[in-house]
C-alpha cells in the first residue's frame, strides 16, 4: 500500500473576476475549490494512474470536512486525524484572461501535543513492512522541524519505505533519518548544501555530498530539463519529455507519485525515473491544478530513453 501524509493541508479557493477594483464589491465569474497539499496531490496523481493510496493528515472544522468530502468523491481513501482548529483556506483572486492575481494564504491551525500524538498513533497502526509512505509539504504550527525525521525512523524501522518531499529545516533534519528516497528540486538541493547555483555547477560530486547526509536514494528534479538520480553506486541525468508547459506547479508531486508507483512494483530507481519524469511532464502540461492522465503518462514515457 502507498500512504500519503499531508500535515498542513489547505482548501485552495480560486475566484475569477473581470478586473481588480479596490474599495468596491467585485462579483466572481467563476470559483473553484481544490484540495491543496503535497500529499493530497500525490494521492490525486496516483488515482489518475489507477493506483490505490491512503491519505493521512490533519483535518479540522468545516473546511477540513469539505476537503475530506472532495477527496472521498475522487475515491481516495482517507484516515484523517481530527484537530480542534480549522483547516486553512488559501484564496487566489485572478483577473479574467489570467492577467494579474492576488494570493493570500491563511496561517493555518496550531497542532496540540495531543493531536500530534494521535497522528503518530494513526501512523503506527498502519505500519507494515514493504509499504511506501510519502511525507510531503510544510509543517503546521506546533510541529517541530524534527517531526518528519521521527516519522521516517518509525517507518524505516518497520521495514517500510519513507519518501520525503519538503524544504528548509524539515528537509535538512528529515534526510538525516535516512529515508528510502528524497526528492528535492534544484533550489532545495542548493539550500541543503549551502551553495549558490553558480557554486553548485562548479562542484563535482554534489549529489554524493547530498547522499552522504543520509538518504538511501536521491532524485533531484530540474524542472523542464529533467532530473538527476543518485545512489551509492551511480549518478545519472535524465532528460524530461518535451511538452507545452501550462502550469508546472505540482509537477514535483506528480513526479513523486510516478516514482513511488513504480518503486512499489519492485522496480529500481533508474527503471522508475522515466515514469516520474513522464508524470511530472504530464501534469506540467495541464492547466491549473489539473494533473496528468495515465494515457498521457504512457505516451510521454515512450519518449524517454
Ligand atoms: N515544462 C516542463 N516540461 C517537461 N517536464 C517538466 C516541466 N516542468 C516539470 N517537468 C517535469 O516534472 C518534474 C518535476 O518538476 P520540478 O523540478 O519543477 O518540481 P518541483 O519544483 O518540486 O515542483 P512542485 O514542488 O511545484 O511540485 C521535472 O523533473 C520534469 O520531469
Ligand atoms: Mg517540490
mmCIF file of C-alpha atoms and ligand atoms in Angstrom:
data_model
loop_
_atom_site.group_PDB
_atom_site.id
_atom_site.type_symbol
_atom_site.label_atom_id
_atom_site.label_comp_id
_atom_site.label_asym_id
_atom_site.label_seq_id
_atom_site.Cartn_x
_atom_site.Cartn_y
_atom_site.Cartn_z
ATOM 1 C CA UNK A 1 0.000 0.000 0.000
ATOM 2 C CA UNK A 2 1.047 3.587 -0.587
ATOM 3 C CA UNK A 3 0.291 6.115 2.155
ATOM 4 C CA UNK A 4 0.481 9.880 1.735
ATOM 5 C CA UNK A 5 0.737 12.275 4.631
ATOM 6 C CA UNK A 6 -0.347 15.928 4.465
ATOM 7 C CA UNK A 7 0.244 17.704 7.756
ATOM 8 C CA UNK A 8 -0.607 21.203 6.574
ATOM 9 C CA UNK A 9 -3.419 20.855 4.009
ATOM 10 C CA UNK A 10 -5.356 23.790 2.591
ATOM 11 C CA UNK A 11 -8.527 24.424 0.682
ATOM 12 C CA UNK A 12 -7.336 26.342 -2.363
ATOM 13 C CA UNK A 13 -10.136 28.677 -3.394
ATOM 14 C CA UNK A 14 -9.783 30.431 -6.741
ATOM 15 C CA UNK A 15 -12.188 33.224 -7.688
ATOM 16 C CA UNK A 16 -12.154 34.781 -11.130
ATOM 17 C CA UNK A 17 -13.250 38.398 -11.588
ATOM 18 C CA UNK A 18 -13.249 40.755 -14.589
ATOM 19 C CA UNK A 19 -10.853 43.335 -13.211
ATOM 20 C CA UNK A 20 -9.445 44.367 -9.837
ATOM 21 C CA UNK A 21 -11.373 47.215 -8.244
ATOM 22 C CA UNK A 22 -10.404 48.326 -4.741
ATOM 23 C CA UNK A 23 -12.851 49.679 -2.143
ATOM 24 C CA UNK A 24 -15.821 48.213 -4.028
ATOM 25 C CA UNK A 25 -17.549 44.840 -4.409
ATOM 26 C CA UNK A 26 -16.431 42.531 -7.219
ATOM 27 C CA UNK A 27 -18.542 39.605 -8.390
ATOM 28 C CA UNK A 28 -16.861 36.312 -9.189
ATOM 29 C CA UNK A 29 -17.481 34.932 -12.703
ATOM 30 C CA UNK A 30 -16.389 31.515 -11.518
ATOM 31 C CA UNK A 31 -14.961 29.830 -8.479
ATOM 32 C CA UNK A 32 -13.243 26.515 -7.846
ATOM 33 C CA UNK A 33 -12.079 24.749 -4.740
ATOM 34 C CA UNK A 34 -9.101 22.365 -4.774
ATOM 35 C CA UNK A 35 -7.615 20.103 -2.144
ATOM 36 C CA UNK A 36 -4.211 21.704 -1.598
ATOM 37 C CA UNK A 37 -1.261 19.913 -0.077
ATOM 38 C CA UNK A 38 1.631 17.848 -1.427
ATOM 39 C CA UNK A 39 0.429 14.537 -0.027
ATOM 40 C CA UNK A 40 -3.064 15.085 -1.455
ATOM 41 C CA UNK A 41 -1.540 15.905 -4.848
ATOM 42 C CA UNK A 42 0.409 12.645 -4.755
ATOM 43 C CA UNK A 43 -2.796 10.730 -3.904
ATOM 44 C CA UNK A 44 -4.678 12.534 -6.699
ATOM 45 C CA UNK A 45 -1.970 11.683 -9.241
ATOM 46 C CA UNK A 46 -1.853 8.041 -8.074
ATOM 47 C CA UNK A 47 -5.615 7.959 -8.512
ATOM 48 C CA UNK A 48 -5.214 9.171 -12.128
ATOM 49 C CA UNK A 49 -2.718 6.337 -12.641
ATOM 50 C CA UNK A 50 -5.232 3.827 -11.279
ATOM 51 C CA UNK A 51 -3.138 3.225 -8.152
ATOM 52 C CA UNK A 52 -4.689 2.992 -4.700
ATOM 53 C CA UNK A 53 -3.401 5.106 -1.822
ATOM 54 C CA UNK A 54 -4.494 6.089 1.663
ATOM 55 C CA UNK A 55 -4.295 9.773 2.607
ATOM 56 C CA UNK A 56 -3.480 10.742 6.178
ATOM 57 C CA UNK A 57 -3.127 14.181 7.739
ATOM 58 C CA UNK A 58 -4.688 16.790 9.996
ATOM 59 C CA UNK A 59 -8.213 17.937 9.217
ATOM 60 C CA UNK A 60 -10.274 20.466 11.166
ATOM 61 C CA UNK A 61 -13.581 22.345 11.054
ATOM 62 C CA UNK A 62 -15.898 22.862 8.082
ATOM 63 C CA UNK A 63 -13.000 23.453 5.702
ATOM 64 C CA UNK A 64 -11.444 20.174 6.761
ATOM 65 C CA UNK A 65 -14.747 18.339 6.263
ATOM 66 C CA UNK A 66 -15.075 19.855 2.823
ATOM 67 C CA UNK A 67 -11.582 18.675 1.842
ATOM 68 C CA UNK A 68 -12.289 15.180 3.152
ATOM 69 C CA UNK A 69 -15.519 15.015 1.174
ATOM 70 C CA UNK A 70 -13.821 16.233 -2.048
ATOM 71 C CA UNK A 71 -11.117 13.557 -1.681
ATOM 72 C CA UNK A 72 -13.823 10.991 -0.942
ATOM 73 C CA UNK A 73 -15.555 11.904 -4.230
ATOM 74 C CA UNK A 74 -12.289 11.053 -6.013
ATOM 75 C CA UNK A 75 -12.366 7.613 -4.365
ATOM 76 C CA UNK A 76 -9.231 8.353 -2.345
ATOM 77 C CA UNK A 77 -9.294 6.510 0.982
ATOM 78 C CA UNK A 78 -8.749 8.868 3.920
ATOM 79 C CA UNK A 79 -7.735 8.274 7.539
ATOM 80 C CA UNK A 80 -7.557 11.772 8.924
ATOM 81 C CA UNK A 81 -6.628 12.952 12.398
ATOM 82 C CA UNK A 82 -9.210 15.460 13.615
ATOM 83 C CA UNK A 83 -7.944 18.692 15.132
ATOM 84 C CA UNK A 84 -9.723 21.427 17.106
ATOM 85 C CA UNK A 85 -8.521 24.220 14.780
ATOM 86 C CA UNK A 86 -9.865 24.991 11.315
ATOM 87 C CA UNK A 87 -8.005 23.758 8.200
ATOM 88 C CA UNK A 88 -6.636 26.801 6.373
ATOM 89 C CA UNK A 89 -8.021 28.317 3.204
ATOM 90 C CA UNK A 90 -5.754 29.889 0.603
ATOM 91 C CA UNK A 91 -7.555 32.367 -1.619
ATOM 92 C CA UNK A 92 -6.475 33.407 -5.106
ATOM 93 C CA UNK A 93 -8.339 36.123 -6.982
ATOM 94 C CA UNK A 94 -7.474 36.166 -10.683
ATOM 95 C CA UNK A 95 -8.472 38.600 -13.377
ATOM 96 C CA UNK A 96 -10.128 37.115 -16.471
ATOM 97 C CA UNK A 97 -7.501 36.189 -19.059
ATOM 98 C CA UNK A 98 -5.060 35.419 -16.221
ATOM 99 C CA UNK A 99 -3.749 38.956 -16.309
ATOM 100 C CA UNK A 100 -2.986 39.537 -12.646
ATOM 101 C CA UNK A 101 -3.696 37.715 -9.434
ATOM 102 C CA UNK A 102 -3.624 38.154 -5.681
ATOM 103 C CA UNK A 103 -2.964 35.132 -3.450
ATOM 104 C CA UNK A 104 -3.497 35.203 0.289
ATOM 105 C CA UNK A 105 -2.613 32.155 2.404
ATOM 106 C CA UNK A 106 -4.106 31.703 5.858
ATOM 107 C CA UNK A 107 -1.608 30.941 8.626
ATOM 108 C CA UNK A 108 -3.403 27.701 9.481
ATOM 109 C CA UNK A 109 -4.235 25.991 12.751
ATOM 110 C CA UNK A 110 -1.987 25.208 15.667
ATOM 111 C CA UNK A 111 -1.470 21.489 16.368
ATOM 112 C CA UNK A 112 -1.610 20.486 20.050
ATOM 113 C CA UNK A 113 0.762 17.848 21.509
ATOM 114 C CA UNK A 114 -2.235 15.510 21.932
ATOM 115 C CA UNK A 115 -3.292 15.909 18.294
ATOM 116 C CA UNK A 116 0.282 15.227 17.229
ATOM 117 C CA UNK A 117 0.444 12.018 19.253
ATOM 118 C CA UNK A 118 -2.938 10.947 17.798
ATOM 119 C CA UNK A 119 -1.422 11.260 14.346
ATOM 120 C CA UNK A 120 1.656 9.254 15.346
ATOM 121 C CA UNK A 121 -0.708 6.529 16.665
ATOM 122 C CA UNK A 122 -2.569 6.555 13.356
ATOM 123 C CA UNK A 123 0.733 6.084 11.513
ATOM 124 C CA UNK A 124 1.826 3.277 13.862
ATOM 125 C CA UNK A 125 -1.446 1.393 13.330
ATOM 126 C CA UNK A 126 -0.785 1.342 9.582
ATOM 127 C CA UNK A 127 2.886 0.364 9.629
ATOM 128 C CA UNK A 128 3.600 -2.742 7.564
ATOM 129 C CA UNK A 129 6.862 -3.901 6.042
ATOM 130 C CA UNK A 130 7.187 -3.204 2.324
ATOM 131 C CA UNK A 131 4.699 -0.308 2.231
ATOM 132 C CA UNK A 132 5.564 3.148 0.911
ATOM 133 C CA UNK A 133 4.966 6.392 2.805
ATOM 134 C CA UNK A 134 5.125 9.786 1.105
ATOM 135 C CA UNK A 135 5.772 12.608 3.572
ATOM 136 C CA UNK A 136 5.240 15.894 1.790
ATOM 137 C CA UNK A 137 4.927 19.604 2.320
ATOM 138 C CA UNK A 138 5.387 22.152 5.061
ATOM 139 C CA UNK A 139 4.778 21.613 8.758
ATOM 140 C CA UNK A 140 1.920 23.326 10.610
ATOM 141 C CA UNK A 141 2.419 25.458 13.721
ATOM 142 C CA UNK A 142 3.069 23.375 16.822
ATOM 143 C CA UNK A 143 5.011 20.680 14.918
ATOM 144 C CA UNK A 144 8.792 20.753 15.313
ATOM 145 C CA UNK A 145 11.189 20.645 12.351
ATOM 146 C CA UNK A 146 12.366 17.211 13.505
ATOM 147 C CA UNK A 147 8.905 15.619 13.153
ATOM 148 C CA UNK A 148 9.464 14.133 9.696
ATOM 149 C CA UNK A 149 12.733 12.656 10.984
ATOM 150 C CA UNK A 150 10.818 10.941 13.840
ATOM 151 C CA UNK A 151 8.267 9.502 11.396
ATOM 152 C CA UNK A 152 10.976 8.365 8.967
ATOM 153 C CA UNK A 153 12.702 6.450 11.775
ATOM 154 C CA UNK A 154 9.400 4.754 12.715
ATOM 155 C CA UNK A 155 8.600 3.880 9.099
ATOM 156 C CA UNK A 156 12.040 2.631 8.113
ATOM 157 C CA UNK A 157 12.416 0.608 11.349
ATOM 158 C CA UNK A 158 9.140 -1.160 10.480
ATOM 159 C CA UNK A 159 10.643 -2.262 7.146
ATOM 160 C CA UNK A 160 8.521 0.219 5.183
ATOM 161 C CA UNK A 161 9.910 2.959 2.897
ATOM 162 C CA UNK A 162 9.718 6.681 3.587
ATOM 163 C CA UNK A 163 9.842 9.209 0.732
ATOM 164 C CA UNK A 164 10.461 12.799 1.783
ATOM 165 C CA UNK A 165 9.497 15.881 -0.253
ATOM 166 C CA UNK A 166 9.714 19.038 1.785
ATOM 167 C CA UNK A 167 12.005 22.045 2.171
ATOM 168 C CA UNK A 168 14.053 24.053 4.663
ATOM 169 C CA UNK A 169 14.786 22.758 8.147
ATOM 170 C CA UNK A 170 12.235 19.909 7.923
ATOM 171 C CA UNK A 171 14.137 18.583 4.883
ATOM 172 C CA UNK A 172 17.541 19.043 6.495
ATOM 173 C CA UNK A 173 16.529 17.159 9.640
ATOM 174 C CA UNK A 174 14.459 14.621 7.701
ATOM 175 C CA UNK A 175 17.262 13.362 5.463
ATOM 176 C CA UNK A 176 19.457 12.700 8.495
ATOM 177 C CA UNK A 177 16.930 9.968 9.431
ATOM 178 C CA UNK A 178 17.866 8.086 6.221
ATOM 179 C CA UNK A 179 14.607 7.923 4.252
ATOM 180 C CA UNK A 180 14.457 5.475 1.323
ATOM 181 C CA UNK A 181 14.117 8.391 -1.104
ATOM 182 C CA UNK A 182 14.274 12.161 -1.060
ATOM 183 C CA UNK A 183 13.228 14.383 -3.986
ATOM 184 C CA UNK A 184 14.406 17.961 -3.680
ATOM 185 C CA UNK A 185 14.268 20.328 -6.639
ATOM 186 C CA UNK A 186 17.470 22.133 -7.579
ATOM 187 C CA UNK A 187 16.770 25.088 -5.281
ATOM 188 C CA UNK A 188 16.117 22.802 -2.316
ATOM 189 C CA UNK A 189 19.295 20.841 -3.105
ATOM 190 C CA UNK A 190 21.333 24.070 -3.170
ATOM 191 C CA UNK A 191 19.860 25.140 0.137
ATOM 192 C CA UNK A 192 20.774 21.792 1.704
ATOM 193 C CA UNK A 193 24.362 22.134 0.516
ATOM 194 C CA UNK A 194 24.559 25.844 1.324
ATOM 195 C CA UNK A 195 25.695 26.628 -2.244
ATOM 196 C CA UNK A 196 24.627 29.244 -4.788
ATOM 197 C CA UNK A 197 23.590 27.992 -8.242
ATOM 198 C CA UNK A 198 26.983 29.051 -9.698
ATOM 199 C CA UNK A 199 28.844 27.255 -6.916
ATOM 200 C CA UNK A 200 26.750 24.126 -7.471
ATOM 201 C CA UNK A 201 27.585 23.949 -11.203
ATOM 202 C CA UNK A 202 31.278 24.175 -10.281
ATOM 203 C CA UNK A 203 31.054 21.473 -7.597
ATOM 204 C CA UNK A 204 31.966 17.939 -8.625
ATOM 205 C CA UNK A 205 30.059 15.139 -6.939
ATOM 206 C CA UNK A 206 27.455 17.306 -5.184
ATOM 207 C CA UNK A 207 24.870 14.520 -5.466
ATOM 208 C CA UNK A 208 27.228 12.250 -3.492
ATOM 209 C CA UNK A 209 27.551 15.015 -0.878
ATOM 210 C CA UNK A 210 23.758 15.049 -0.559
ATOM 211 C CA UNK A 211 23.660 11.247 -0.285
ATOM 212 C CA UNK A 212 26.278 11.414 2.454
ATOM 213 C CA UNK A 213 23.742 13.388 4.517
ATOM 214 C CA UNK A 214 21.626 10.249 4.875
ATOM 215 C CA UNK A 215 19.026 9.406 2.193
ATOM 216 C CA UNK A 216 19.350 5.941 0.614
ATOM 217 C CA UNK A 217 18.337 7.245 -2.811
ATOM 218 C CA UNK A 218 18.178 10.698 -4.299
ATOM 219 C CA UNK A 219 16.248 12.282 -7.146
ATOM 220 C CA UNK A 220 16.901 15.961 -7.815
ATOM 221 C CA UNK A 221 14.268 17.378 -10.154
ATOM 222 C CA UNK A 222 15.478 20.020 -12.593
ATOM 223 C CA UNK A 223 12.143 21.387 -13.858
ATOM 224 C CA UNK A 224 11.721 21.119 -17.647
ATOM 225 C CA UNK A 225 15.321 19.879 -18.034
ATOM 226 C CA UNK A 226 14.587 16.577 -16.300
ATOM 227 C CA UNK A 227 16.170 15.063 -13.208
ATOM 228 C CA UNK A 228 19.301 13.555 -11.703
ATOM 229 C CA UNK A 229 19.339 10.316 -9.754
ATOM 230 C CA UNK A 230 21.989 9.055 -7.423
ATOM 231 C CA UNK A 231 22.593 6.149 -5.111
ATOM 232 C CA UNK A 232 25.839 4.840 -3.657
ATOM 233 C CA UNK A 233 26.833 3.272 -6.995
ATOM 234 C CA UNK A 234 25.750 5.743 -9.657
ATOM 235 C CA UNK A 235 24.720 9.213 -10.641
ATOM 236 C CA UNK A 236 22.856 9.865 -13.888
ATOM 237 C CA UNK A 237 20.977 12.690 -15.549
ATOM 238 C CA UNK A 238 17.736 12.031 -17.455
ATOM 239 C CA UNK A 239 16.034 14.426 -19.876
ATOM 240 C CA UNK A 240 12.330 15.125 -19.494
ATOM 241 C CA UNK A 241 9.997 14.651 -22.472
ATOM 242 C CA UNK A 242 9.070 17.838 -24.319
ATOM 243 C CA UNK A 243 5.623 19.290 -23.657
ATOM 244 C CA UNK A 244 3.906 22.655 -23.972
ATOM 245 C CA UNK A 245 4.029 23.909 -20.414
ATOM 246 C CA UNK A 246 0.731 25.156 -18.976
ATOM 247 C CA UNK A 247 1.206 25.088 -15.191
ATOM 248 C CA UNK A 248 4.282 23.442 -13.641
ATOM 249 C CA UNK A 249 3.109 23.862 -10.030
ATOM 250 C CA UNK A 250 2.560 20.358 -8.673
ATOM 251 C CA UNK A 251 4.817 18.714 -11.293
ATOM 252 C CA UNK A 252 7.150 17.657 -8.480
ATOM 253 C CA UNK A 253 4.296 15.992 -6.578
ATOM 254 C CA UNK A 254 3.259 14.134 -9.741
ATOM 255 C CA UNK A 255 6.842 13.027 -10.223
ATOM 256 C CA UNK A 256 6.885 11.622 -6.680
ATOM 257 C CA UNK A 257 3.631 9.764 -7.430
ATOM 258 C CA UNK A 258 5.161 8.228 -10.570
ATOM 259 C CA UNK A 259 8.342 7.206 -8.750
ATOM 260 C CA UNK A 260 6.520 5.614 -5.812
ATOM 261 C CA UNK A 261 4.117 3.820 -8.143
ATOM 262 C CA UNK A 262 6.965 2.056 -9.968
ATOM 263 C CA UNK A 263 9.191 1.545 -6.903
ATOM 264 C CA UNK A 264 6.257 -0.092 -5.096
ATOM 265 C CA UNK A 265 6.060 -2.566 -8.004
ATOM 266 C CA UNK A 266 9.655 -3.557 -7.240
ATOM 267 C CA UNK A 267 11.401 -1.590 -9.988
ATOM 268 C CA UNK A 268 14.807 0.020 -9.476
ATOM 269 C CA UNK A 269 15.193 3.791 -9.263
ATOM 270 C CA UNK A 270 16.534 4.033 -12.821
ATOM 271 C CA UNK A 271 13.567 1.987 -14.092
ATOM 272 C CA UNK A 272 11.137 4.130 -12.090
ATOM 273 C CA UNK A 273 12.576 7.519 -13.039
ATOM 274 C CA UNK A 274 11.178 7.636 -16.618
ATOM 275 C CA UNK A 275 7.690 7.248 -15.123
ATOM 276 C CA UNK A 276 8.458 10.035 -12.646
ATOM 277 C CA UNK A 277 9.581 12.312 -15.481
ATOM 278 C CA UNK A 278 6.550 11.414 -17.592
ATOM 279 C CA UNK A 279 4.172 12.108 -14.673
ATOM 280 C CA UNK A 280 5.846 15.464 -13.920
ATOM 281 C CA UNK A 281 5.736 16.488 -17.586
ATOM 282 C CA UNK A 282 2.122 15.322 -17.998
ATOM 283 C CA UNK A 283 0.977 17.452 -15.058
ATOM 284 C CA UNK A 284 3.076 20.464 -16.142
ATOM 285 C CA UNK A 285 1.217 20.360 -19.477
ATOM 286 C CA UNK A 286 -2.161 20.734 -17.738
ATOM 287 C CA UNK A 287 -3.944 23.977 -16.844
ATOM 288 C CA UNK A 288 -4.443 24.997 -13.224
ATOM 289 C CA UNK A 289 -4.345 22.228 -10.657
ATOM 290 C CA UNK A 290 -5.285 19.534 -13.162
ATOM 291 C CA UNK A 291 -2.884 16.551 -13.131
ATOM 292 C CA UNK A 292 -1.803 14.235 -15.959
ATOM 293 C CA UNK A 293 -3.712 11.145 -17.092
ATOM 294 C CA UNK A 294 -2.432 7.559 -17.341
ATOM 295 C CA UNK A 295 -2.766 7.633 -21.139
ATOM 296 C CA UNK A 296 -0.677 10.816 -21.369
ATOM 297 C CA UNK A 297 1.937 9.401 -18.965
ATOM 298 C CA UNK A 298 2.280 6.245 -21.070
ATOM 299 C CA UNK A 299 2.707 8.328 -24.238
ATOM 300 C CA UNK A 300 5.362 10.582 -22.668
ATOM 301 C CA UNK A 301 7.148 7.609 -21.107
ATOM 302 C CA UNK A 302 7.843 6.239 -24.595
ATOM 303 C CA UNK A 303 9.783 9.424 -25.457
ATOM 304 C CA UNK A 304 12.387 8.740 -22.741
ATOM 305 C CA UNK A 305 15.374 6.511 -23.398
HETATM 306 N N1 LIG B 1 7.996 22.365 -18.543
HETATM 307 C C1 LIG B 1 8.255 21.073 -18.320
HETATM 308 N N2 LIG B 1 8.498 20.238 -19.340
HETATM 309 C C2 LIG B 1 8.748 18.940 -19.158
HETATM 310 N N3 LIG B 1 8.801 18.359 -17.942
HETATM 311 C C3 LIG B 1 8.583 19.127 -16.866
HETATM 312 C C4 LIG B 1 8.300 20.534 -16.970
HETATM 313 N N4 LIG B 1 8.126 21.024 -15.715
HETATM 314 C C5 LIG B 1 8.286 19.985 -14.885
HETATM 315 N N5 LIG B 1 8.559 18.855 -15.551
HETATM 316 C C6 LIG B 1 8.810 17.506 -15.005
HETATM 317 O O1 LIG B 1 8.377 17.463 -13.660
HETATM 318 C C7 LIG B 1 9.473 17.160 -12.786
HETATM 319 C C8 LIG B 1 9.329 17.938 -11.501
HETATM 320 O O2 LIG B 1 9.334 19.316 -11.765
HETATM 321 P P1 LIG B 1 10.074 20.397 -10.828
HETATM 322 O O3 LIG B 1 11.528 20.154 -10.818
HETATM 323 O O4 LIG B 1 9.587 21.735 -11.295
HETATM 324 O O5 LIG B 1 9.456 20.028 -9.402
HETATM 325 P P2 LIG B 1 9.162 20.921 -8.096
HETATM 326 O O6 LIG B 1 9.948 22.191 -8.172
HETATM 327 O O7 LIG B 1 9.362 20.039 -6.940
HETATM 328 O O8 LIG B 1 7.605 21.232 -8.275
HETATM 329 P P3 LIG B 1 6.415 21.380 -7.160
HETATM 330 O O9 LIG B 1 7.053 21.380 -5.801
HETATM 331 O O10 LIG B 1 5.728 22.661 -7.535
HETATM 332 O O11 LIG B 1 5.506 20.225 -7.360
HETATM 333 C C9 LIG B 1 10.726 17.511 -13.594
HETATM 334 O O12 LIG B 1 11.832 16.731 -13.171
HETATM 335 C C10 LIG B 1 10.306 17.188 -15.013
HETATM 336 O O13 LIG B 1 10.425 15.814 -15.281
HETATM 337 MG MG1 LIG B 2 8.571 20.268 -4.978
#
